[in-house]
């Protein structure tokens, strides 16, 4: 992604995550387009399902070829999960940047999103920039 970020889109994603499942206390210290929803934010299982259903519905995103089993583990233990294809075992990171591209384009494009490279540079540099209350960022310097 080489174009400037649309922070209105990004802020909408943050609000959706907060409304649905919330963030950990220090989530915004390193929150970036490369942030993995499951591994970095701890959103998996039923919470991940709730988030993605809300995301697709709230923003009228065409699900197209979205497959939750690519990105998230199921809640609890599923004895038969080992029989799933390797690409359907929750091993592929679903990144904030993928949500950003989906919201921007209005549709989910698995191949394009999984091949995209996302920056790990923090998106919010100051506490005042975070679109939701209750979170702080230690001073990093300049504005967005």
Tab-separated table of N, CA and C in Angstrom:
chain	number	residue	atom	x	y	z
A	1	UNK	N	0.848	-1.174	0.000
A	1	UNK	CA	0.000	0.000	0.000
A	1	UNK	C	0.891	1.235	0.000
A	2	UNK	N	0.832	1.977	-1.080
A	2	UNK	CA	1.697	3.147	-1.208
A	2	UNK	C	0.966	4.472	-1.086
A	3	UNK	N	-0.342	4.443	-1.106
A	3	UNK	CA	-1.101	5.700	-1.040
A	3	UNK	C	-1.314	6.121	0.409
A	4	UNK	N	-1.601	7.406	0.630
A	4	UNK	CA	-1.836	7.876	2.007
A	4	UNK	C	-3.063	7.193	2.615
A	5	UNK	N	-2.994	6.969	3.916
A	5	UNK	CA	-4.105	6.326	4.617
A	5	UNK	C	-5.282	7.270	4.779
A	6	UNK	N	-6.463	6.705	4.640
A	6	UNK	CA	-7.691	7.432	4.929
A	6	UNK	C	-8.042	7.111	6.385
A	7	UNK	N	-7.762	8.051	7.283
A	7	UNK	CA	-7.980	7.795	8.705
A	7	UNK	C	-9.453	7.692	9.070
A	8	UNK	N	-10.356	8.184	8.235
A	8	UNK	CA	-11.787	7.985	8.509
A	8	UNK	C	-12.118	6.499	8.403
A	9	UNK	N	-11.571	5.843	7.383
A	9	UNK	CA	-11.774	4.400	7.219
A	9	UNK	C	-11.150	3.660	8.393
A	10	UNK	N	-9.929	3.992	8.699
A	10	UNK	CA	-9.214	3.336	9.790
A	10	UNK	C	-9.936	3.524	11.125
A	11	UNK	N	-10.379	4.735	11.386
A	11	UNK	CA	-11.100	5.012	12.634
A	11	UNK	C	-12.402	4.219	12.719
A	12	UNK	N	-13.088	4.042	11.588
A	12	UNK	CA	-14.307	3.225	11.567
A	12	UNK	C	-14.005	1.776	11.941
A	13	UNK	N	-12.876	1.262	11.479
A	13	UNK	CA	-12.473	-0.106	11.819
A	13	UNK	C	-12.206	-0.214	13.316
A	14	UNK	N	-11.489	0.751	13.859
A	14	UNK	CA	-11.178	0.754	15.295
A	14	UNK	C	-12.463	0.790	16.118
A	15	UNK	N	-13.397	1.633	15.751
A	15	UNK	CA	-14.668	1.730	16.477
A	15	UNK	C	-15.437	0.409	16.373
A	16	UNK	N	-15.433	-0.218	15.214
A	16	UNK	CA	-16.113	-1.503	15.033
A	16	UNK	C	-15.504	-2.568	15.947
A	17	UNK	N	-14.178	-2.634	15.997
A	17	UNK	CA	-13.515	-3.604	16.873
A	17	UNK	C	-13.867	-3.316	18.330
A	18	UNK	N	-13.805	-2.061	18.716
A	18	UNK	CA	-14.120	-1.681	20.103
A	18	UNK	C	-15.568	-2.028	20.454
A	19	UNK	N	-16.496	-1.700	19.570
A	19	UNK	CA	-17.915	-1.971	19.821
A	19	UNK	C	-18.203	-3.462	19.933
A	20	UNK	N	-17.455	-4.274	19.194
A	20	UNK	CA	-17.747	-5.705	19.120
A	20	UNK	C	-17.003	-6.522	20.171
A	21	UNK	N	-15.695	-6.349	20.261
A	21	UNK	CA	-14.904	-7.193	21.165
A	21	UNK	C	-13.950	-6.424	22.068
A	22	UNK	N	-13.656	-5.186	21.754
A	22	UNK	CA	-12.766	-4.375	22.581
A	22	UNK	C	-11.292	-4.600	22.284
A	23	UNK	N	-10.464	-3.809	22.953
A	23	UNK	CA	-9.012	-3.861	22.804
A	23	UNK	C	-8.369	-4.082	24.161
A	24	UNK	N	-7.174	-4.642	24.160
A	24	UNK	CA	-6.370	-4.715	25.375
A	24	UNK	C	-5.840	-3.329	25.721
A	25	UNK	N	-5.389	-3.150	26.959
A	25	UNK	CA	-4.931	-1.837	27.432
A	25	UNK	C	-3.847	-1.207	26.569
A	26	UNK	N	-2.920	-2.005	26.082
A	26	UNK	CA	-1.774	-1.465	25.345
A	26	UNK	C	-1.875	-1.687	23.839
A	27	UNK	N	-3.050	-1.963	23.349
A	27	UNK	CA	-3.222	-2.296	21.930
A	27	UNK	C	-2.686	-1.225	20.989
A	28	UNK	N	-2.792	0.025	21.375
A	28	UNK	CA	-2.433	1.103	20.449
A	28	UNK	C	-0.958	1.486	20.491
A	29	UNK	N	-0.186	0.862	21.365
A	29	UNK	CA	1.258	1.109	21.384
A	29	UNK	C	1.893	0.644	20.074
A	30	UNK	N	1.368	-0.429	19.509
A	30	UNK	CA	1.953	-0.984	18.286
A	30	UNK	C	0.908	-1.258	17.202
A	31	UNK	N	-0.278	-0.713	17.337
A	31	UNK	CA	-1.373	-0.948	16.390
A	31	UNK	C	-0.984	-0.429	15.009
A	32	UNK	N	-0.966	-1.330	14.026
A	32	UNK	CA	-0.528	-0.979	12.676
A	32	UNK	C	-1.371	-1.718	11.647
A	33	UNK	N	-1.134	-1.442	10.383
A	33	UNK	CA	-1.823	-2.183	9.329
A	33	UNK	C	-1.414	-3.651	9.349
A	34	UNK	N	-0.222	-3.951	9.870
A	34	UNK	CA	0.266	-5.329	9.937
A	34	UNK	C	-0.226	-6.075	11.180
A	35	UNK	N	-0.926	-5.402	12.076
A	35	UNK	CA	-1.428	-6.047	13.292
A	35	UNK	C	-2.327	-7.220	12.924
A	36	UNK	N	-2.017	-8.387	13.491
A	36	UNK	CA	-2.786	-9.611	13.267
A	36	UNK	C	-3.923	-9.644	14.291
A	37	UNK	N	-5.143	-9.703	13.798
A	37	UNK	CA	-6.327	-9.669	14.658
A	37	UNK	C	-6.275	-10.772	15.722
A	38	UNK	N	-5.915	-11.989	15.332
A	38	UNK	CA	-5.901	-13.109	16.279
A	38	UNK	C	-4.673	-13.084	17.179
A	39	UNK	N	-3.501	-13.026	16.603
A	39	UNK	CA	-2.280	-13.188	17.383
A	39	UNK	C	-1.876	-11.939	18.152
A	40	UNK	N	-2.070	-10.772	17.572
A	40	UNK	CA	-1.663	-9.532	18.244
A	40	UNK	C	-2.752	-8.952	19.142
A	41	UNK	N	-4.005	-9.079	18.710
A	41	UNK	CA	-5.107	-8.510	19.498
A	41	UNK	C	-5.823	-9.555	20.350
A	42	UNK	N	-5.510	-10.844	20.127
A	42	UNK	CA	-6.114	-11.902	20.926
A	42	UNK	C	-7.572	-12.163	20.603
A	43	UNK	N	-7.986	-11.845	19.387
A	43	UNK	CA	-9.382	-12.039	18.986
A	43	UNK	C	-9.459	-13.315	18.156
A	44	UNK	N	-10.106	-14.340	18.689
A	44	UNK	CA	-10.191	-15.632	18.020
A	44	UNK	C	-11.526	-16.282	18.361
A	45	UNK	N	-11.794	-17.424	17.795
A	45	UNK	CA	-12.998	-18.188	18.112
A	45	UNK	C	-14.280	-17.407	17.888
A	46	UNK	N	-15.189	-17.495	18.858
A	46	UNK	CA	-16.487	-16.823	18.747
A	46	UNK	C	-16.339	-15.308	18.660
A	47	UNK	N	-15.354	-14.751	19.373
A	47	UNK	CA	-15.132	-13.299	19.309
A	47	UNK	C	-14.756	-12.865	17.894
A	48	UNK	N	-13.894	-13.641	17.245
A	48	UNK	CA	-13.502	-13.323	15.871
A	48	UNK	C	-14.706	-13.420	14.939
A	49	UNK	N	-15.515	-14.444	15.139
A	49	UNK	CA	-16.716	-14.595	14.324
A	49	UNK	C	-17.651	-13.403	14.518
A	50	UNK	N	-17.869	-13.011	15.772
A	50	UNK	CA	-18.728	-11.857	16.058
A	50	UNK	C	-18.189	-10.596	15.388
A	51	UNK	N	-16.879	-10.399	15.485
A	51	UNK	CA	-16.260	-9.217	14.880
A	51	UNK	C	-16.457	-9.194	13.372
A	52	UNK	N	-16.174	-10.305	12.719
A	52	UNK	CA	-16.235	-10.307	11.262
A	52	UNK	C	-17.670	-10.194	10.750
A	53	UNK	N	-18.615	-10.828	11.424
A	53	UNK	CA	-20.026	-10.671	11.042
A	53	UNK	C	-20.417	-9.199	11.159
A	54	UNK	N	-20.065	-8.576	12.279
A	54	UNK	CA	-20.378	-7.158	12.480
A	54	UNK	C	-19.687	-6.293	11.427
A	55	UNK	N	-18.435	-6.568	11.143
A	55	UNK	CA	-17.671	-5.799	10.152
A	55	UNK	C	-18.344	-5.865	8.780
A	56	UNK	N	-18.652	-7.073	8.316
A	56	UNK	CA	-19.268	-7.230	6.996
A	56	UNK	C	-20.648	-6.581	6.936
A	57	UNK	N	-21.432	-6.715	8.005
A	57	UNK	CA	-22.780	-6.137	8.018
A	57	UNK	C	-22.759	-4.622	8.187
A	58	UNK	N	-21.976	-4.140	9.136
A	58	UNK	CA	-21.940	-2.701	9.425
A	58	UNK	C	-21.529	-1.891	8.199
A	59	UNK	N	-20.578	-2.404	7.447
A	59	UNK	CA	-20.038	-1.646	6.318
A	59	UNK	C	-20.502	-2.173	4.962
A	60	UNK	N	-21.458	-3.113	4.965
A	60	UNK	CA	-22.011	-3.692	3.730
A	60	UNK	C	-20.911	-4.185	2.794
A	61	UNK	N	-20.004	-4.976	3.357
A	61	UNK	CA	-18.895	-5.542	2.592
A	61	UNK	C	-19.365	-6.846	1.954
A	62	UNK	N	-19.077	-7.031	0.668
A	62	UNK	CA	-19.361	-8.281	-0.031
A	62	UNK	C	-18.376	-9.338	0.477
A	63	UNK	N	-18.897	-10.405	1.077
A	63	UNK	CA	-18.042	-11.446	1.643
A	63	UNK	C	-17.220	-12.165	0.587
A	64	UNK	N	-17.721	-12.231	-0.639
A	64	UNK	CA	-17.018	-12.844	-1.756
A	64	UNK	C	-16.461	-14.205	-1.348
A	65	UNK	N	-15.152	-14.338	-1.204
A	65	UNK	CA	-14.540	-15.630	-0.895
A	65	UNK	C	-13.964	-15.687	0.525
A	66	UNK	N	-14.510	-14.890	1.431
A	66	UNK	CA	-14.037	-14.898	2.822
A	66	UNK	C	-14.301	-16.261	3.459
A	67	UNK	N	-13.280	-16.829	4.103
A	67	UNK	CA	-13.389	-18.109	4.797
A	67	UNK	C	-12.769	-17.949	6.186
A	68	UNK	N	-13.578	-17.902	7.235
A	68	UNK	CA	-13.041	-17.654	8.575
A	68	UNK	C	-12.032	-18.697	9.035
A	69	UNK	N	-12.143	-19.927	8.529
A	69	UNK	CA	-11.230	-20.974	8.967
A	69	UNK	C	-9.799	-20.748	8.485
A	70	UNK	N	-9.603	-19.860	7.524
A	70	UNK	CA	-8.242	-19.520	7.082
A	70	UNK	C	-7.516	-18.715	8.160
A	71	UNK	N	-8.274	-17.913	8.915
A	71	UNK	CA	-7.677	-16.918	9.797
A	71	UNK	C	-7.838	-17.186	11.290
A	72	UNK	N	-8.890	-17.889	11.662
A	72	UNK	CA	-9.218	-18.019	13.081
A	72	UNK	C	-9.441	-19.470	13.479
A	73	UNK	N	-9.078	-19.766	14.724
A	73	UNK	CA	-9.361	-21.074	15.298
A	73	UNK	C	-10.790	-21.076	15.824
A	74	UNK	N	-11.364	-22.255	15.884
A	74	UNK	CA	-12.706	-22.381	16.451
A	74	UNK	C	-12.638	-22.253	17.967
A	75	UNK	N	-13.766	-21.941	18.551
A	75	UNK	CA	-13.880	-21.916	20.012
A	75	UNK	C	-13.843	-23.362	20.496
A	76	UNK	N	-13.100	-23.637	21.550
A	76	UNK	CA	-13.039	-24.991	22.093
A	76	UNK	C	-12.207	-25.918	21.223
A	77	UNK	N	-12.353	-27.198	21.450
A	77	UNK	CA	-11.560	-28.209	20.751
A	77	UNK	C	-12.425	-28.918	19.721
A	78	UNK	N	-11.917	-29.064	18.522
A	78	UNK	CA	-12.612	-29.800	17.473
A	78	UNK	C	-11.706	-30.948	17.054
A	79	UNK	N	-12.064	-32.147	17.436
A	79	UNK	CA	-11.254	-33.329	17.153
A	79	UNK	C	-10.950	-33.474	15.661
A	80	UNK	N	-11.875	-33.063	14.808
A	80	UNK	CA	-11.712	-33.274	13.374
A	80	UNK	C	-11.017	-32.127	12.653
A	81	UNK	N	-10.576	-31.122	13.375
A	81	UNK	CA	-9.937	-29.977	12.710
A	81	UNK	C	-8.666	-30.379	11.973
A	82	UNK	N	-7.999	-31.453	12.415
A	82	UNK	CA	-6.786	-31.901	11.731
A	82	UNK	C	-7.081	-32.381	10.313
A	83	UNK	N	-8.323	-32.686	10.020
A	83	UNK	CA	-8.697	-33.171	8.689
A	83	UNK	C	-8.931	-32.039	7.701
A	84	UNK	N	-8.961	-30.817	8.200
A	84	UNK	CA	-9.130	-29.661	7.316
A	84	UNK	C	-7.871	-29.444	6.498
A	85	UNK	N	-8.053	-28.868	5.331
A	85	UNK	CA	-6.891	-28.492	4.522
A	85	UNK	C	-6.017	-27.547	5.343
A	86	UNK	N	-4.716	-27.590	5.111
A	86	UNK	CA	-3.784	-26.780	5.909
A	86	UNK	C	-4.102	-25.295	5.852
A	87	UNK	N	-4.653	-24.829	4.729
A	87	UNK	CA	-4.964	-23.398	4.625
A	87	UNK	C	-6.291	-23.045	5.299
A	88	UNK	N	-6.906	-24.014	5.980
A	88	UNK	CA	-8.165	-23.752	6.688
A	88	UNK	C	-8.041	-24.111	8.170
A	89	UNK	N	-6.864	-23.886	8.726
A	89	UNK	CA	-6.625	-24.223	10.132
A	89	UNK	C	-6.289	-23.002	10.976
A	90	UNK	N	-6.688	-21.836	10.547
A	90	UNK	CA	-6.459	-20.628	11.327
A	90	UNK	C	-5.016	-20.184	11.376
A	91	UNK	N	-4.234	-20.554	10.383
A	91	UNK	CA	-2.803	-20.233	10.389
A	91	UNK	C	-2.441	-18.972	9.622
A	92	UNK	N	-3.351	-18.448	8.846
A	92	UNK	CA	-3.057	-17.282	8.013
A	92	UNK	C	-3.447	-16.021	8.786
A	93	UNK	N	-2.532	-15.073	8.919
A	93	UNK	CA	-2.864	-13.849	9.662
A	93	UNK	C	-3.926	-13.011	8.948
A	94	UNK	N	-4.919	-12.554	9.694
A	94	UNK	CA	-5.871	-11.572	9.172
A	94	UNK	C	-5.445	-10.238	9.779
A	95	UNK	N	-4.946	-9.374	8.937
A	95	UNK	CA	-4.334	-8.128	9.397
A	95	UNK	C	-5.313	-6.954	9.323
A	96	UNK	N	-5.074	-5.961	10.138
A	96	UNK	CA	-5.887	-4.745	10.127
A	96	UNK	C	-5.900	-4.158	8.719
A	97	UNK	N	-4.784	-4.230	8.020
A	97	UNK	CA	-4.710	-3.726	6.648
A	97	UNK	C	-5.678	-4.426	5.710
A	98	UNK	N	-5.969	-5.692	5.973
A	98	UNK	CA	-6.933	-6.420	5.151
A	98	UNK	C	-8.338	-5.862	5.371
A	99	UNK	N	-8.658	-5.539	6.627
A	99	UNK	CA	-9.954	-4.916	6.914
A	99	UNK	C	-10.037	-3.552	6.235
A	100	UNK	N	-8.939	-2.820	6.277
A	100	UNK	CA	-8.872	-1.497	5.645
A	100	UNK	C	-9.146	-1.610	4.137
A	101	UNK	N	-8.476	-2.555	3.474
A	101	UNK	CA	-8.677	-2.729	2.029
A	101	UNK	C	-10.102	-3.182	1.713
A	102	UNK	N	-10.660	-4.054	2.548
A	102	UNK	CA	-12.037	-4.519	2.334
A	102	UNK	C	-13.021	-3.365	2.464
A	103	UNK	N	-12.833	-2.533	3.472
A	103	UNK	CA	-13.734	-1.397	3.668
A	103	UNK	C	-13.583	-0.391	2.534
A	104	UNK	N	-12.370	-0.194	2.097
A	104	UNK	CA	-12.116	0.758	1.015
A	104	UNK	C	-12.715	0.279	-0.312
A	105	UNK	N	-12.627	-1.029	-0.577
A	105	UNK	CA	-13.105	-1.567	-1.856
A	105	UNK	C	-14.550	-2.055	-1.805
A	106	UNK	N	-15.069	-2.328	-0.591
A	106	UNK	CA	-16.438	-2.808	-0.463
A	106	UNK	C	-16.595	-4.298	-0.673
A	107	UNK	N	-15.463	-5.025	-0.762
A	107	UNK	CA	-15.545	-6.482	-0.955
A	107	UNK	C	-14.308	-7.157	-0.400
A	108	UNK	N	-14.456	-8.433	-0.071
A	108	UNK	CA	-13.337	-9.228	0.416
A	108	UNK	C	-12.667	-9.900	-0.775
A	109	UNK	N	-11.359	-9.776	-0.878
A	109	UNK	CA	-10.585	-10.392	-1.954
A	109	UNK	C	-9.425	-11.148	-1.321
A	110	UNK	N	-9.648	-12.409	-1.010
A	110	UNK	CA	-8.677	-13.219	-0.276
A	110	UNK	C	-7.293	-13.170	-0.895
A	111	UNK	N	-7.203	-13.457	-2.179
A	111	UNK	CA	-5.891	-13.523	-2.825
A	111	UNK	C	-5.153	-12.185	-2.753
A	112	UNK	N	-5.817	-11.117	-3.109
A	112	UNK	CA	-5.174	-9.796	-3.096
A	112	UNK	C	-4.785	-9.385	-1.684
A	113	UNK	N	-5.658	-9.603	-0.722
A	113	UNK	CA	-5.391	-9.169	0.649
A	113	UNK	C	-4.262	-9.974	1.285
A	114	UNK	N	-4.236	-11.285	1.021
A	114	UNK	CA	-3.190	-12.115	1.611
A	114	UNK	C	-1.827	-11.854	0.980
A	115	UNK	N	-1.805	-11.358	-0.243
A	115	UNK	CA	-0.536	-11.049	-0.906
A	115	UNK	C	-0.047	-9.635	-0.609
A	116	UNK	N	-0.916	-8.798	-0.100
A	116	UNK	CA	-0.549	-7.403	0.177
A	116	UNK	C	0.474	-7.336	1.310
A	117	UNK	N	1.343	-6.352	1.224
A	117	UNK	CA	2.340	-6.098	2.273
A	117	UNK	C	1.871	-4.899	3.084
A	118	UNK	N	1.876	-5.043	4.404
A	118	UNK	CA	1.390	-3.988	5.281
A	118	UNK	C	2.500	-3.511	6.209
A	119	UNK	N	2.542	-2.222	6.412
A	119	UNK	CA	3.544	-1.608	7.279
A	119	UNK	C	3.268	-1.936	8.744
A	120	UNK	N	4.345	-2.123	9.498
A	120	UNK	CA	4.190	-2.338	10.936
A	120	UNK	C	4.425	-1.046	11.725
A	121	UNK	N	4.460	0.081	11.019
A	121	UNK	CA	4.599	1.380	11.691
A	121	UNK	C	3.311	1.686	12.457
A	122	UNK	N	3.424	2.100	13.720
A	122	UNK	CA	2.216	2.421	14.499
A	122	UNK	C	1.353	3.467	13.792
A	123	UNK	N	0.045	3.240	13.793
A	123	UNK	CA	-0.888	4.122	13.092
A	123	UNK	C	-1.244	5.367	13.888
A	124	UNK	N	-1.234	5.252	15.192
A	124	UNK	CA	-1.577	6.381	16.048
A	124	UNK	C	-0.350	6.754	16.871
A	125	UNK	N	0.064	7.989	16.755
A	125	UNK	CA	1.282	8.435	17.431
A	125	UNK	C	1.002	9.141	18.758
A	126	UNK	N	-0.211	9.673	18.910
A	126	UNK	CA	-0.576	10.396	20.134
A	126	UNK	C	-1.903	9.864	20.660
A	127	UNK	N	-2.065	9.929	21.951
A	127	UNK	CA	-3.312	9.483	22.576
A	127	UNK	C	-4.515	10.191	21.959
A	128	UNK	N	-4.376	11.483	21.670
A	128	UNK	CA	-5.491	12.268	21.104
A	128	UNK	C	-5.937	11.757	19.734
A	129	UNK	N	-5.068	11.034	19.040
A	129	UNK	CA	-5.401	10.537	17.703
A	129	UNK	C	-6.298	9.301	17.733
A	130	UNK	N	-6.291	8.575	18.835
A	130	UNK	CA	-7.075	7.345	18.940
A	130	UNK	C	-8.562	7.715	18.940
A	131	UNK	N	-9.371	7.086	18.064
A	131	UNK	CA	-10.777	7.497	17.922
A	131	UNK	C	-11.719	7.001	19.019
A	132	UNK	N	-11.195	6.309	20.016
A	132	UNK	CA	-12.016	5.834	21.130
A	132	UNK	C	-11.344	6.248	22.439
A	133	UNK	N	-12.133	6.381	23.480
A	133	UNK	CA	-11.611	6.821	24.773
A	133	UNK	C	-11.076	5.650	25.591
A	134	UNK	N	-10.196	5.985	26.537
A	134	UNK	CA	-9.733	5.000	27.498
A	134	UNK	C	-8.400	4.359	27.181
A	135	UNK	N	-7.727	4.811	26.150
A	135	UNK	CA	-6.448	4.228	25.759
A	135	UNK	C	-5.392	5.314	25.695
A	136	UNK	N	-4.164	4.935	26.033
A	136	UNK	CA	-3.067	5.898	26.028
A	136	UNK	C	-1.906	5.368	25.212
A	137	UNK	N	-1.153	6.304	24.670
A	137	UNK	CA	0.074	5.987	23.952
A	137	UNK	C	1.188	6.765	24.626
A	138	UNK	N	2.264	6.080	24.919
A	138	UNK	CA	3.433	6.781	25.450
A	138	UNK	C	3.964	7.684	24.352
A	139	UNK	N	4.472	8.825	24.704
A	139	UNK	CA	4.927	9.838	23.744
A	139	UNK	C	5.895	9.259	22.721
A	140	UNK	N	5.609	9.522	21.440
A	140	UNK	CA	6.456	9.055	20.350
A	140	UNK	C	6.948	10.198	19.484
A	141	UNK	N	6.407	11.366	19.680
A	141	UNK	CA	6.842	12.474	18.834
A	141	UNK	C	5.710	13.084	18.056
A	142	UNK	N	5.887	13.205	16.763
A	142	UNK	CA	4.980	13.974	15.900
A	142	UNK	C	3.613	13.342	15.711
A	143	UNK	N	2.717	14.128	15.111
A	143	UNK	CA	1.344	13.693	14.809
A	143	UNK	C	1.354	12.667	13.694
A	144	UNK	N	0.141	12.168	13.413
A	144	UNK	CA	-0.050	11.213	12.324
A	144	UNK	C	0.815	11.616	11.197
